[in-house]
Every structure is written in structure tokens, then in C-alpha cells.
XYZ file of C-alpha atoms in Angstrom:
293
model
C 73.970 109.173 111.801
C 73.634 106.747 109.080
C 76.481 104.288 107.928
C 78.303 105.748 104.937
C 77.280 102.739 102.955
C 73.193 103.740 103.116
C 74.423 107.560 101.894
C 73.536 108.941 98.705
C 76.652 110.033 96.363
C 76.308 113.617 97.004
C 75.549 113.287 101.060
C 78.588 111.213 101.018
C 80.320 114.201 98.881
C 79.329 116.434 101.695
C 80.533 114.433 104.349
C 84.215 114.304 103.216
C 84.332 118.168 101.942
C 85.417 119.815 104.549
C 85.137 123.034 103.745
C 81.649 122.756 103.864
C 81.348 122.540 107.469
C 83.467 125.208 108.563
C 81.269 127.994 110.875
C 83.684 130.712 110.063
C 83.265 131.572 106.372
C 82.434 130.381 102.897
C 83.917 126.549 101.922
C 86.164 128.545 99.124
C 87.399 131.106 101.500
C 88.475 129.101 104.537
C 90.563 126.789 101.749
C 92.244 130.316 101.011
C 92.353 131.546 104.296
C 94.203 127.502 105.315
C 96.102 127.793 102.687
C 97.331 131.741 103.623
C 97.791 130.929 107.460
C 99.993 128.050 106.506
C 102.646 129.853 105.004
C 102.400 132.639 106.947
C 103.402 130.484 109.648
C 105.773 128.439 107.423
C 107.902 131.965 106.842
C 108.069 133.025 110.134
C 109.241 129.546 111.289
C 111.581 129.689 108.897
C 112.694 133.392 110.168
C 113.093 131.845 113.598
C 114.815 129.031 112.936
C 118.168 127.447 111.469
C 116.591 125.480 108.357
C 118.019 122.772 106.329
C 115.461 122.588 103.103
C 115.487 119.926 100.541
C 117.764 117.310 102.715
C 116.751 114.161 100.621
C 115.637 111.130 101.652
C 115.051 109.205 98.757
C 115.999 109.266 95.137
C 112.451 110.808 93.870
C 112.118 114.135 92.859
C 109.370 114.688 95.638
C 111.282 112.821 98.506
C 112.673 115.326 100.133
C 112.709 117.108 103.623
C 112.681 120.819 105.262
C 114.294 120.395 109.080
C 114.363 123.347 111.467
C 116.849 123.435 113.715
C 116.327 125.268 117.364
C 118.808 128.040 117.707
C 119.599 126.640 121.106
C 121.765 123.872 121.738
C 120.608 121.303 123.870
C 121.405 117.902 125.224
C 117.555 116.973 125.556
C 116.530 116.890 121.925
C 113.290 116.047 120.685
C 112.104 115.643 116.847
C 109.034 115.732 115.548
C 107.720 114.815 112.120
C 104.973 116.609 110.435
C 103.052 114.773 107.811
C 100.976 117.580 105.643
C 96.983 117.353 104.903
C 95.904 118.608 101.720
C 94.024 114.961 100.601
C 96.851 113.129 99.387
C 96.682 115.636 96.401
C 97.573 119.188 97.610
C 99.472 121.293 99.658
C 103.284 120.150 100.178
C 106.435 120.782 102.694
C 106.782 124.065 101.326
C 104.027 125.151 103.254
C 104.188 122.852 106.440
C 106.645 124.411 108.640
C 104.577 126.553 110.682
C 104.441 124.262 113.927
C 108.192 125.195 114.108
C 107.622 127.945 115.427
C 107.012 127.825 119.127
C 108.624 124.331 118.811
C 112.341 125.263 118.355
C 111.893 127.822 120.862
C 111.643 125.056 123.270
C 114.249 123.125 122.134
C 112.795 120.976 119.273
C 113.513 120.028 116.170
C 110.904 119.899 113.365
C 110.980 117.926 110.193
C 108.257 118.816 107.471
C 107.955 115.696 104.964
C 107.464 115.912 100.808
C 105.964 113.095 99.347
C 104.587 112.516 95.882
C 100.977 113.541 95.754
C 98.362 112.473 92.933
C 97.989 112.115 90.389
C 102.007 111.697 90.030
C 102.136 109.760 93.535
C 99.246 106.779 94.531
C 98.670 106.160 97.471
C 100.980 103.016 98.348
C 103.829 105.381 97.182
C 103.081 107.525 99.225
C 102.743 105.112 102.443
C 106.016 104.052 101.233
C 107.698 107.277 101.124
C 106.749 108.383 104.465
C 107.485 105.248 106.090
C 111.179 105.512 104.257
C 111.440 109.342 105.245
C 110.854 107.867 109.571
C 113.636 105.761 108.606
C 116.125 108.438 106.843
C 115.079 110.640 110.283
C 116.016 108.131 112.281
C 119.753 107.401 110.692
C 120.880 111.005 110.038
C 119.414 112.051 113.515
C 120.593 109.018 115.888
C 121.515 111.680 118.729
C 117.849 113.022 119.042
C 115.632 112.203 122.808
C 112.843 110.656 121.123
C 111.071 110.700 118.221
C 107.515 111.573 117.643
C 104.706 112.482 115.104
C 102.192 114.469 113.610
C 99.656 114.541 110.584
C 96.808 116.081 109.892
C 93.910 114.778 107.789
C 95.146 112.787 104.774
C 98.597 113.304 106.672
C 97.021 111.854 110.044
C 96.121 108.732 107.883
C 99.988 108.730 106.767
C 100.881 109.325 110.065
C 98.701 106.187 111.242
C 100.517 103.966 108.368
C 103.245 104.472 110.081
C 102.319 103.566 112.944
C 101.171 100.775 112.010
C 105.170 99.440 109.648
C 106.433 96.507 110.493
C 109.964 97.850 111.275
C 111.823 94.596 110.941
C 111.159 94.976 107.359
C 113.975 98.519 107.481
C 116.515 96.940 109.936
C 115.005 99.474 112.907
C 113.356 99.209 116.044
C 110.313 101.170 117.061
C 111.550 104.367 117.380
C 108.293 106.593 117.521
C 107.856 107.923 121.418
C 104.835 109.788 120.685
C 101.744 110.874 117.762
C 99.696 113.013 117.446
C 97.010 112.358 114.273
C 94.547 115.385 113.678
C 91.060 115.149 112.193
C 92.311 112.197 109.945
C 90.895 109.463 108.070
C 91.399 105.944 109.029
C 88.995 103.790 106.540
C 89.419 104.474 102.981
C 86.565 102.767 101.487
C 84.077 105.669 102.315
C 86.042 107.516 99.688
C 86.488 105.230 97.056
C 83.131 106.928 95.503
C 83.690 110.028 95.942
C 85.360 112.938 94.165
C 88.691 112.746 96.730
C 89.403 109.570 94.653
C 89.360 110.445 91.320
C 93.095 111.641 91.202
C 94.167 108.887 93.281
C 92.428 106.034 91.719
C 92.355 103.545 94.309
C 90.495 100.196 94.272
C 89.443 98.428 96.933
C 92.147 96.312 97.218
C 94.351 99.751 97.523
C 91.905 100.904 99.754
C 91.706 98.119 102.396
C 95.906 97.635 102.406
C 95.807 100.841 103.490
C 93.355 101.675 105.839
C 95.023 102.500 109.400
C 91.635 100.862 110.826
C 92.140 97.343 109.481
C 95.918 97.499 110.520
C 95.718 97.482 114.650
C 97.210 95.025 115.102
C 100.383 95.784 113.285
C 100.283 99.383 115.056
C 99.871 97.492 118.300
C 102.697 94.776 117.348
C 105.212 97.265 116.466
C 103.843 100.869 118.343
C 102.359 99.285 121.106
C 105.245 101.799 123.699
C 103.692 105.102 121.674
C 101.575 106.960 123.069
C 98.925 108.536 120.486
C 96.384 111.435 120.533
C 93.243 111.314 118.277
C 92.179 114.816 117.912
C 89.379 115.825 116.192
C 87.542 119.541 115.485
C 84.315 120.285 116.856
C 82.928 121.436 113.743
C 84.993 118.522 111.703
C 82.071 116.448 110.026
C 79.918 113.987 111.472
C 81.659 111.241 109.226
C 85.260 113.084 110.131
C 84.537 112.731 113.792
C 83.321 109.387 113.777
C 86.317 108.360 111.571
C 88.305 109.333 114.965
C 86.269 108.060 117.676
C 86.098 104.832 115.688
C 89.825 104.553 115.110
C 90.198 106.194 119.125
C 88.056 103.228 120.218
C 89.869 100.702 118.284
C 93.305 101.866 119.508
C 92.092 101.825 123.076
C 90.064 98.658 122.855
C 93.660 96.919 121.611
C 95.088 98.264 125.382
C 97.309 101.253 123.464
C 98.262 104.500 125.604
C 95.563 106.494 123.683
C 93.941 109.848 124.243
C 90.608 111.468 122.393
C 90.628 115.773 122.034
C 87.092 116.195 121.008
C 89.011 120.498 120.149
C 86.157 123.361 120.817
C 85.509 125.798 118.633
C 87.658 124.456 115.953
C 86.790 123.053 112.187
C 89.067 120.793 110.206
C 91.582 124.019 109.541
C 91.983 125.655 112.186
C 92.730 123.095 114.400
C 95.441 122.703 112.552
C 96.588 126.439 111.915
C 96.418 127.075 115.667
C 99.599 124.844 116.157
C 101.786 128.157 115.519
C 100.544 129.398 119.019
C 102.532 128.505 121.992
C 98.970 129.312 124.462
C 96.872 126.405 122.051
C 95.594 123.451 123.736
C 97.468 120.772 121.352
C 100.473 122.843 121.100
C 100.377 122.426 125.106
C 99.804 118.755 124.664
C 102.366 118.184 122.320
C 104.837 120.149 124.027
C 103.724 117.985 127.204
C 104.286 114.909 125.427
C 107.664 115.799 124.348
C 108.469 116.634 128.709
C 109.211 120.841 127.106
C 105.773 122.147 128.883
């Protein structure tokens, strides 16, 4: 495949529209159909779960929480934070519990984060915020075995940010055991021409500071005990899956605990919607991670 730079505007277009590369229906519908299966799953979690919505962790109006709370009491108590796609300009927590729900039947908890998307949040807000809502995590839930992490797509990127803090800078230690970033995007400049950019308005400068990419070794400074998943859908885009080899090979080449899940028969939705199923492959993984399989 060609390096983004030699693309024409509307190949490029192509290349970071995910819908259009979807084998299961039309790019409108299997928006919809994400959209649908994500609160479907956020309901039920919330059905199965004790919730705490809206905990704050910041004093913006978007800075806020949704935690879901296992009905059974254990010792052995893992968190995990889930960082919501939607490219930095949709979606939100309302819609971003669904994981939780064969999670807190094994025992752990789930935090869904709100952060400020565009055009009322940039993108080094929201870096900021989600870096600040690890930290919140960590001081209200100091009891918790182990910390870990999830994002997927523009919420995989925000995941890899924070990977990649310098935690000195909030008074903490590294306290992230375990991540797990799904079909995300690690360089930003690809976009910077595109459509995706036009509510964020990033320059290059914006663009560079905070590409997960060009920040290895920061992630491998401060994350270097975490051990990280790439995953990435088989039917994700050529640019989306060599976005994740790239950053896989990266990781790896910098001696990190990193593992690649090229996912079958997945596309850049579904291999996120399937997390509400105990029998997936990553829920397996992440459950494995976590020492809950």
C-alpha cells in the first residue's frame, strides 16, 4: 500500500472512514447499528450492575465518570477504564458501559470516561482530561488489584496518551497493570487533511505532541511494567491496520510486553460491540489479563 503522504484527498478520506469498509452492511447503517448495540449493551450493564453515574473528576461540565460496581464483594478487585471511540467528536460515557457486563460478573469493576469532545473539547484537552480522570481512579479507588485499560479507536489513541504521561508530573506512580487499545490511531498527521479534522482543528504542532507513535519512549519510561494488546479488525482499513502493526512494532521493538490480535471476521465496530460477550476472544483476553479467566 502506498504511504498516506502519496494519497489523493479523497483515497485518504476513504482510508480513515470506517464505515466504508465494513462487509456487513451499508457505511450509514453499521454507524446505526454501532451506535444501537452500544447502548443496548450500556442498559443491560447497567441492569446488572450497582452503578455510580456522573462521579466527577474534574470541574468541567464533561469530566465526569459512570463506575459499575460488581454485585459481588471481593478481596481481588480489578478496574478497568474504558476510553470511548466515536473520533474525538461523538459518542460519550452514556453509551460506553456495555463491557460491564460480563466484567462485574467476574468480579470487576468498570469505569466508562466523559471527556469534552469537539468542537467544545481539542484535542490536548482532551489528553488532559483522560490523563486527570487515571489519576481521580486511582485516589478514590486505592483498594483496587490493579489497574488496567481500554480504548477503542480515537479512544485507543487516548488510551495510548496515557500510556505514554509522565506520572511524576501528578504525584503518582505507574499504576496501569494492563491495556488493551482497539483498532486505534497512533499518528495524527494522516488526518490533519481530512474531514475527521475539521471539528478538531489541529495543526501540526497539535498533531505531532500528540501522536502515541512519536511518544515511545515516554510510554516505555513510565509503562514500561504494562503489558499492552494492539488489536486490530480484519476488515479495519488498510491504513487502520497498518496504524497498529506500526505502533505494535514500535512498542515491541522498544522491548515492551506487547501482543498483536490481527481479530477475524471483525470490522472496526464490531470488534468492539462483541466485548458484551463473555465467549469473545478479547473479552477472554482481557479477562485473562486481569487473572478472572
Amino acid at each position: 500500500m502506498s504511504d498516506w503522504r502519496s494519497m489523493e484527498k479523497y483515497e485518504l478520506e476513504k482510508q480513515y472512514s470506517p464505515s466504508q469498509w465494513s462487509h456487513r452492511m451499508a457505511a450509514d447503517d453499521v454507524i446505526k447499528a454501532h451506535v444501537a448495540a452500544l447502548k443496548s449493551g450500556t442498559e443491560k450493564a447497567r441492569a446488572v450492575s450497582q452503578t455510580l453515574l456522573d462521579v466527577p473528576y474534574g470541574d468541567g461540565e464533561g469530566e465526569k465518570l459512570d463506575v459499575y460496581v460488581p454485585n459481588i464483594s471481593s478481596p481481588d478487585v480489578p478496574l478497568i477504564i474504558y476510553l470511548h471511540g466515536g473520533y474525538w467528536q461523538f459518542l460519550s460515557k452514556e453509551e460506553s458501559g456495555f463491557m460491564a457486563v460480563p466484567l462485574v460478573q467476574k468480579g470487576v469493576v468498570v469505569v466508562a470516561v466523559g471527556y469534552s469532545i469537539a468542537p467544545k473539547g481539542n484535542m490536548d484537552l482532551m489528553v488532559a482530561q483522560v490523563r486527570r480522570s487515571v489519576v481521580s481512579v486511582i485516589q478514590q479507588y486505592s483498594h483496587i488489584n490493579g489497574l488496567y485499560l481500554c480504548g477503542h479507536s480515537a479512544g485507543a489513541h487516548l488510551a495510548a496518551m496515557v500510556l505514554s504521561t509522565d506520572w511524576a508530573d501528578f504525584g503518582v506512580t505507574s499504576p496501569i497493570k494492563g491495556a488493551f487499545l482497539v483498532s486505534g490511531i497512533y499518528d495524527l498527521l494522516p488526518i490533519l487533511s481530512t474531514y475527521v479534522n475539521e471539528p478538531l482543528k489541529m495543526t501540526e504542532e497539535v498533531a505531532l505532541r500528540n501522536s502515541p507513535s512519536r511518544l515511545v519512549p515516554q510510554l516505555t519510561a513510565s509503562s514500561s511494567a504494562c503489558e499492552i494488546v494492539v488489536a486490530v479488525g480484519q476488515n479495519d482499513s488498510p491504513e487502520f491496520r497498518k496504524q497498529s502493526e506500526d505502533y505494535f512494532k514500535s512498542l515491541e521493538t522498544a522491548g515492551l510486553k506487547v501482543a498483536f490480535e490481527d481479530v477475524p471476521n471483525t470490522d472496526h465496530f464490531n470488534i468492539i460491540e462483541q466485548l458484551v460477550d463473555d465467549n469473545y476472544h478479547l473479552t477472554q483476553l482481557l479477562l485473562k489479563m486481569m487473572g478472572k479467566s
